[in-house]
Short mmCIF file of C-alpha atoms in Angstrom, two decimals:
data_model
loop_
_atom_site.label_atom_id
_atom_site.label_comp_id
_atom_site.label_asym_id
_atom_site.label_seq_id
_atom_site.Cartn_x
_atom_site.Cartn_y
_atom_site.Cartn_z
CA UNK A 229 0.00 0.00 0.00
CA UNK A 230 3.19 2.49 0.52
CA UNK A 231 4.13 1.90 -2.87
CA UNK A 232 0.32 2.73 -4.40
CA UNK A 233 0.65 6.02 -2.24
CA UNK A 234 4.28 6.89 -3.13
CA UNK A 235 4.04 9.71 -6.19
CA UNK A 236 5.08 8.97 -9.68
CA UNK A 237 8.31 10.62 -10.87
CA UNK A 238 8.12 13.60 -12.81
CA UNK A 239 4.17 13.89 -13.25
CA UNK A 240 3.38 13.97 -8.89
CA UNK A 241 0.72 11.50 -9.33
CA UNK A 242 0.53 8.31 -7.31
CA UNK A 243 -0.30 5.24 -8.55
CA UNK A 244 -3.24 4.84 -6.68
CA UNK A 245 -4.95 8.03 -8.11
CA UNK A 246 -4.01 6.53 -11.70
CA UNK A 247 -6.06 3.79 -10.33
CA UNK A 248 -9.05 5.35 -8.94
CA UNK A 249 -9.18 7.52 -12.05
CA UNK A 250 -9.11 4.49 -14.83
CA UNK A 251 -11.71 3.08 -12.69
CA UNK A 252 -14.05 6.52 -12.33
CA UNK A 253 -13.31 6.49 -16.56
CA UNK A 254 -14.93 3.02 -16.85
CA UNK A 255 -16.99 2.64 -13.90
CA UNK A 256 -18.36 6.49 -15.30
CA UNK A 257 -18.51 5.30 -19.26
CA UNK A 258 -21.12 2.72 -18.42
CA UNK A 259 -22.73 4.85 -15.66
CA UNK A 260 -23.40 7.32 -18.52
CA UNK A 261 -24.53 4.45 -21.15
CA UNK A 262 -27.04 3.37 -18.85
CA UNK A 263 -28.42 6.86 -18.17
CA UNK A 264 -28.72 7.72 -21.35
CA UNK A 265 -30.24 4.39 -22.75
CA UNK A 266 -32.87 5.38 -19.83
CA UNK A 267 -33.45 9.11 -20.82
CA UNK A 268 -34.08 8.63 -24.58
CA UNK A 269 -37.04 5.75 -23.52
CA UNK A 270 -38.34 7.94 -21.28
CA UNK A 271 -38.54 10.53 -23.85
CA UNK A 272 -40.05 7.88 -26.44
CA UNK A 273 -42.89 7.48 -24.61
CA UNK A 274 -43.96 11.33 -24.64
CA UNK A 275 -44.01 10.84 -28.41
CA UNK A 276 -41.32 13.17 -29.42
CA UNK A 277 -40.00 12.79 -32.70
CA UNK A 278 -36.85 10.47 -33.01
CA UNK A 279 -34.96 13.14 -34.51
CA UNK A 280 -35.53 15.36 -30.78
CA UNK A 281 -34.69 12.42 -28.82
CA UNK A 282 -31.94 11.33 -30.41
CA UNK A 283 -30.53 15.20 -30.16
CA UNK A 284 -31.80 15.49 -26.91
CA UNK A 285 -30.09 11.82 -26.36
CA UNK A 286 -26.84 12.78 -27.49
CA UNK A 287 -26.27 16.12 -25.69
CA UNK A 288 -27.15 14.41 -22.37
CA UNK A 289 -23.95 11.88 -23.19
CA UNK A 290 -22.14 14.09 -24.34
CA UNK A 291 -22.84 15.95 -20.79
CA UNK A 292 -21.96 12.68 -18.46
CA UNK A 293 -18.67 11.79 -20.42
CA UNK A 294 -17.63 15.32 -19.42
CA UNK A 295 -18.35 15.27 -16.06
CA UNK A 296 -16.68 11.51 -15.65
CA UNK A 297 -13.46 12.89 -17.20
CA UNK A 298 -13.52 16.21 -14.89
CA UNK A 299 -14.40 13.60 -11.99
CA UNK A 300 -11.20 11.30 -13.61
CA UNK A 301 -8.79 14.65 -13.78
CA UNK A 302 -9.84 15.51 -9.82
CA UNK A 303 -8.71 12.01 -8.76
CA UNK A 304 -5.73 12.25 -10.06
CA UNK A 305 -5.59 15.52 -7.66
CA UNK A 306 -5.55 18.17 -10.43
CA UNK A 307 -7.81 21.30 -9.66
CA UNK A 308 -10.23 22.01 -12.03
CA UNK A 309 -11.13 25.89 -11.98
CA UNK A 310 -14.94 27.36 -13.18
CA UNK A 311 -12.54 28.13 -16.47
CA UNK A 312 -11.71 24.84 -17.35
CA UNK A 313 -14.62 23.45 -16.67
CA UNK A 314 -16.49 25.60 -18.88
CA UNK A 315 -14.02 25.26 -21.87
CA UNK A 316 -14.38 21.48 -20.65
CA UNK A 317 -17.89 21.58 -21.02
CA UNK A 318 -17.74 22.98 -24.63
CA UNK A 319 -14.62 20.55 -25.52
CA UNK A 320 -16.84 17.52 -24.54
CA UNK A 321 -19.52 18.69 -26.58
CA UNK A 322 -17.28 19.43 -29.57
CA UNK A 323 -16.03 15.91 -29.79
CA UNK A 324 -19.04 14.88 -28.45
CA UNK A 325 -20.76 15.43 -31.68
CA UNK A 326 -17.56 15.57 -34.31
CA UNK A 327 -17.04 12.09 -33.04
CA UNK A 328 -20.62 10.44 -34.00
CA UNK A 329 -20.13 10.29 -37.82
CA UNK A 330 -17.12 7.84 -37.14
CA UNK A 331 -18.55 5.91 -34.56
CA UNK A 332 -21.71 5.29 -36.79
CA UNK A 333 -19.59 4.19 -39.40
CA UNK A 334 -17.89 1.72 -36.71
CA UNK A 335 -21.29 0.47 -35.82
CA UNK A 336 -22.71 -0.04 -39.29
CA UNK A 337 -18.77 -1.76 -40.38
CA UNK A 338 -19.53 -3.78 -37.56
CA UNK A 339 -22.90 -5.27 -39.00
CA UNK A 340 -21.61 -4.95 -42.49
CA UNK A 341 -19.44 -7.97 -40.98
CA UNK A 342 -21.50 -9.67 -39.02
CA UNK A 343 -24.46 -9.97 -41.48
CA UNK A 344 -22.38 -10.16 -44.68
CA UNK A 345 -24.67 -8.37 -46.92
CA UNK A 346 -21.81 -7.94 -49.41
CA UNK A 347 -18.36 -9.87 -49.63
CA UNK A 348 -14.80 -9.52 -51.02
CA UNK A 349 -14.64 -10.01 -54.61
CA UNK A 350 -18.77 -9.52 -54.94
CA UNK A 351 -20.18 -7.09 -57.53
CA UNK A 352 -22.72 -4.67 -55.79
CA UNK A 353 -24.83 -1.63 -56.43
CA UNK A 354 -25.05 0.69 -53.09
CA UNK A 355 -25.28 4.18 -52.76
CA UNK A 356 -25.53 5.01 -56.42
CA UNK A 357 -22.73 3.24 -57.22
CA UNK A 358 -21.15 -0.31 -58.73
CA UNK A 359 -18.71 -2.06 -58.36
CA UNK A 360 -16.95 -5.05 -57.03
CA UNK A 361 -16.42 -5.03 -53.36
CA UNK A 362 -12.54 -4.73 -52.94
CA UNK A 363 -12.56 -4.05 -49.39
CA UNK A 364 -14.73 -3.65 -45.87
CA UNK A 365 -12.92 -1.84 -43.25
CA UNK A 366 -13.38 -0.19 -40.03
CA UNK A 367 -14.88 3.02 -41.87
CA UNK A 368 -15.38 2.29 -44.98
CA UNK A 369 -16.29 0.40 -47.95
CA UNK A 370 -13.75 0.53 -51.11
CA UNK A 371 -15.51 -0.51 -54.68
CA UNK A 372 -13.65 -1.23 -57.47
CA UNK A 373 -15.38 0.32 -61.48
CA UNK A 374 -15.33 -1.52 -64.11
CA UNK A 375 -12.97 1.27 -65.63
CA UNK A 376 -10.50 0.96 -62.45
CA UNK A 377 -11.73 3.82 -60.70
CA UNK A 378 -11.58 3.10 -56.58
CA UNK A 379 -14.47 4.57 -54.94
CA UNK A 380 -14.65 4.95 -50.79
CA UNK A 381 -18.16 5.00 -49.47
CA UNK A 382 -18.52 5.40 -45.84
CA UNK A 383 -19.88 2.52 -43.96
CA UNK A 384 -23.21 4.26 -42.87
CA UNK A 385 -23.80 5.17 -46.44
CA UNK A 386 -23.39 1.25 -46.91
CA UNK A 387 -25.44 -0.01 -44.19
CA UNK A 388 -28.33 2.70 -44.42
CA UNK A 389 -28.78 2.04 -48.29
CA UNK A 390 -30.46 -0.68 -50.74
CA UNK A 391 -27.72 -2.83 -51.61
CA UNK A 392 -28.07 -4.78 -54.50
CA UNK A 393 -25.52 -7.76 -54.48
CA UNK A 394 -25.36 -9.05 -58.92
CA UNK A 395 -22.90 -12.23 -57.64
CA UNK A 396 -23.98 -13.42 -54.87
CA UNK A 397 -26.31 -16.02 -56.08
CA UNK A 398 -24.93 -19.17 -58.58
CA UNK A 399 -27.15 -18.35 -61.60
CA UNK A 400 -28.37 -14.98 -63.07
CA UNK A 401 -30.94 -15.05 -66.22
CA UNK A 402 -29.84 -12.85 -68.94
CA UNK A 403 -32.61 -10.78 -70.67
CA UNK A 404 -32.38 -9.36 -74.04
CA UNK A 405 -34.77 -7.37 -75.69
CA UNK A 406 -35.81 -6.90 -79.38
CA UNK A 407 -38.55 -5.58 -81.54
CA UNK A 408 -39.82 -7.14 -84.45
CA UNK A 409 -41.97 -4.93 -87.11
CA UNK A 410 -45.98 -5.73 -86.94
CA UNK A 411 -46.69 -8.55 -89.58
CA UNK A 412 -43.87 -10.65 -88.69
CA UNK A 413 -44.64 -14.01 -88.40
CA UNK A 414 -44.23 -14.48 -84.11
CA UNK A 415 -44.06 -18.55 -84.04
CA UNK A 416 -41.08 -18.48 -86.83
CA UNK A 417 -39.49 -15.02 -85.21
CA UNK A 418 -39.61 -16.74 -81.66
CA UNK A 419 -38.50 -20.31 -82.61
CA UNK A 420 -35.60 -18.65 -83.99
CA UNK A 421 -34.83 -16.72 -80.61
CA UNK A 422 -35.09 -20.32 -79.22
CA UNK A 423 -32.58 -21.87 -81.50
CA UNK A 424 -30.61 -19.56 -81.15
CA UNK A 425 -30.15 -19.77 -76.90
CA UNK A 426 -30.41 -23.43 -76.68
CA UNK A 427 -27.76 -23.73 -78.74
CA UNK A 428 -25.10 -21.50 -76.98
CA UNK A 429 -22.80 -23.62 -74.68
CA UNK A 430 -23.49 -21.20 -71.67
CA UNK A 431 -26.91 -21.25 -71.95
CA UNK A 432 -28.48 -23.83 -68.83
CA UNK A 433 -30.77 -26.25 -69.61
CA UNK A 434 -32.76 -25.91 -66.61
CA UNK A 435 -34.32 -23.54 -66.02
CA UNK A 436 -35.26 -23.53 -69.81
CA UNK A 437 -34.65 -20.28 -71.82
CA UNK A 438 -37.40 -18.87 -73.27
CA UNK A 439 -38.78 -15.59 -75.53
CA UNK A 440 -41.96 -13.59 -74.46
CA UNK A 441 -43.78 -10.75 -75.55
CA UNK A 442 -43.32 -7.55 -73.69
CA UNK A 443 -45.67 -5.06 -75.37
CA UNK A 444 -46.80 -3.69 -78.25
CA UNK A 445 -44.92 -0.29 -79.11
CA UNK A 446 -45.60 2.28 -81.48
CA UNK A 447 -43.44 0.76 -84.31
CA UNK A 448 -42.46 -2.93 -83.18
CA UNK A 449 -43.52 -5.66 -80.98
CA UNK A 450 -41.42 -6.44 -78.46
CA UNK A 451 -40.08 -9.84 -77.41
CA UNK A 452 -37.50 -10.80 -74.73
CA UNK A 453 -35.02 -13.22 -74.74
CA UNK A 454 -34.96 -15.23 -71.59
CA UNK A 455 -31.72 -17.47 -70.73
CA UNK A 456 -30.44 -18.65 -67.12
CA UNK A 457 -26.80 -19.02 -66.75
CA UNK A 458 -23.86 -19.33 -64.17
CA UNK A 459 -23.07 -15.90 -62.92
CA UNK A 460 -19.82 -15.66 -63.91
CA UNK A 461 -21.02 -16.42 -67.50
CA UNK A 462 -23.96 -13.18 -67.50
CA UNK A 463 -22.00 -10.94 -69.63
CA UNK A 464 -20.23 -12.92 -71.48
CA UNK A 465 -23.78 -14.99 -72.94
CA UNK A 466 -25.68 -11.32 -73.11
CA UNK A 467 -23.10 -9.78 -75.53
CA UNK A 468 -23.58 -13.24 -77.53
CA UNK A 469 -27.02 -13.21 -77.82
CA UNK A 470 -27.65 -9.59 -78.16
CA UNK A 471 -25.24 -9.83 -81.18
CA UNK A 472 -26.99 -13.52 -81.89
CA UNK A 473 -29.87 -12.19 -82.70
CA UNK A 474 -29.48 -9.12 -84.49
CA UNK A 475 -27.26 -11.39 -86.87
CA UNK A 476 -30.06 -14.33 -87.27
CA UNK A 477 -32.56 -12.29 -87.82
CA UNK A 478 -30.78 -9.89 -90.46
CA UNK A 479 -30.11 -13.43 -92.16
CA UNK A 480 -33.81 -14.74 -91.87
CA UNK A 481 -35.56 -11.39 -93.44
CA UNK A 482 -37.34 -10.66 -90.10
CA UNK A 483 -36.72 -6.85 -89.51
CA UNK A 484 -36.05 -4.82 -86.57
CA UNK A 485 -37.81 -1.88 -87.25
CA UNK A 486 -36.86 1.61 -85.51
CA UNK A 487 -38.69 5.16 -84.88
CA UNK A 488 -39.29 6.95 -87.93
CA UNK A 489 -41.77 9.69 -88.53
CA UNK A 490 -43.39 10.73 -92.10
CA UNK A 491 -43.87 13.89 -92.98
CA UNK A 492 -46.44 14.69 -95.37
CA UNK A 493 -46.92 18.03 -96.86
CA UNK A 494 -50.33 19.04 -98.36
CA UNK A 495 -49.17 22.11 -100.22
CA UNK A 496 -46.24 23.79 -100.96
CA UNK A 497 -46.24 27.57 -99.99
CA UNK A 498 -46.02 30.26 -103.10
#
């Protein structure tokens, strides 16, 4: 116990105030946790908006981690004037609310690993943009473009979007659209379509492709080319079949009409 009391050289603290302060900084952390936790439920049952309470929420914390540190500094035996505790005050609220961006984005990193909603190596849509998933830290998420541009997207951007993952499943079905002009003969255009998908190595047999009309447009009907395939395969079989069957049906006489507009003048100004 003489040795815990004996001071510290240099900095005139004992080791037993070093103590008694780590242990006001932890005991205080969860002291504060709790009390907060408490106050914003209270305040959800008077049917504030969450936006108030979690303002109101925040400054309270932000409030108790202050007053454990000044309690922390005063075990350590360090006088804390009304100036420093004012500037403290306005410190604590400072970092206070500088400091929740990043510890959202720790949160929501945390849950992006936990849950998994995208992986390494994993093409994904979120926030706006896509790309493949190159890495999840701490803070954020890195994407990798197709055109080798490295994007950094904060984790809560991540985590409080849609995320649309395009590899995380085995198969993927490949769509490809195309209009055929009105008096083409449908049962000859679509068996072509057909011929055309079930022969391509890539295309799976089950589930079966298949072509169905989409609509009826202004100068074409509109069919869709259906084919399932491995995901790894999805652009690879689209370019070939979009390409496919522009090129069989420019062989087979079946045209692919596009918008055109007719003029027609009734007279000719003098």
């Amino acid at each position: 116990m003489a040795a815990l009391d004996k001071s510290l050289p240099y900095v005139g603290v004992t080791p037993m105030q070093v103590i008694t302060a780590i242990a006001i900084l932890i005991v205080g952390y969860i002291v504060a946790k709790i009390i907060t936790a408490s106050f914003k439920k209270g305040l959800r049952k008077t049917k504030l908006p969450e936006l108030v309470v979690e303002f109101l929420g925040r400054f309270l914390s932000a409030l108790l981690y202050v007053a454990v540190l000044l309690l922390a500094v005063r075990a350590l035996g360090i006088e804390v004037g009304s100036v420093v505790l004012g500037l403290s005050a306005v410190i604590g609220l400072i970092l206070g609310f500088g400091m929740q961006d990043t510890l959202t984005n720790l949160a929501a990193g945390i849950w992006i690993a936990a849950l998994r909603p995208i992986d390494m190596g994993e093409v994904v849509e979120v926030a706006g943009k896509t790309g493949t998933v190159r890495a999840v830290g701490i803070m954020s998420t890195e994407l990798l473009t197709a055109d080798n541009t490295l994007i950094t997207i904060p984790n809560k951007l991540v985590w409080g979007n849609v995320i649309t993952n395009y590899t995380r499943m085995p198969t993927r079905r490949v769509d490809v659209n195309v209009g055929v002009a009105y008096g083409t003969d449908l049962d000859r255009a679509i068996k072509i379509a057909m011929e055309l998908m079930e022969n391509h190595p890539k295309v799976l047999k089950d589930p079966a492709p298949s072509v169905v009309i989409t609509g009826l447009a202004d100068s074409s009907i509109n069919l869709q080319l259906r084919a399932w395939v491995k995901t790894e395969d999805f652009w690879g079989v689209k370019g070939d079949l979009t390409r496919g069957i522009y090129e069989a049906y420019l062989r087979e006489g079946i045209e692919i009409p596009f918008p055109q507009l007719d003029v027609h003048i009734k007279e000719m100004p003098k």
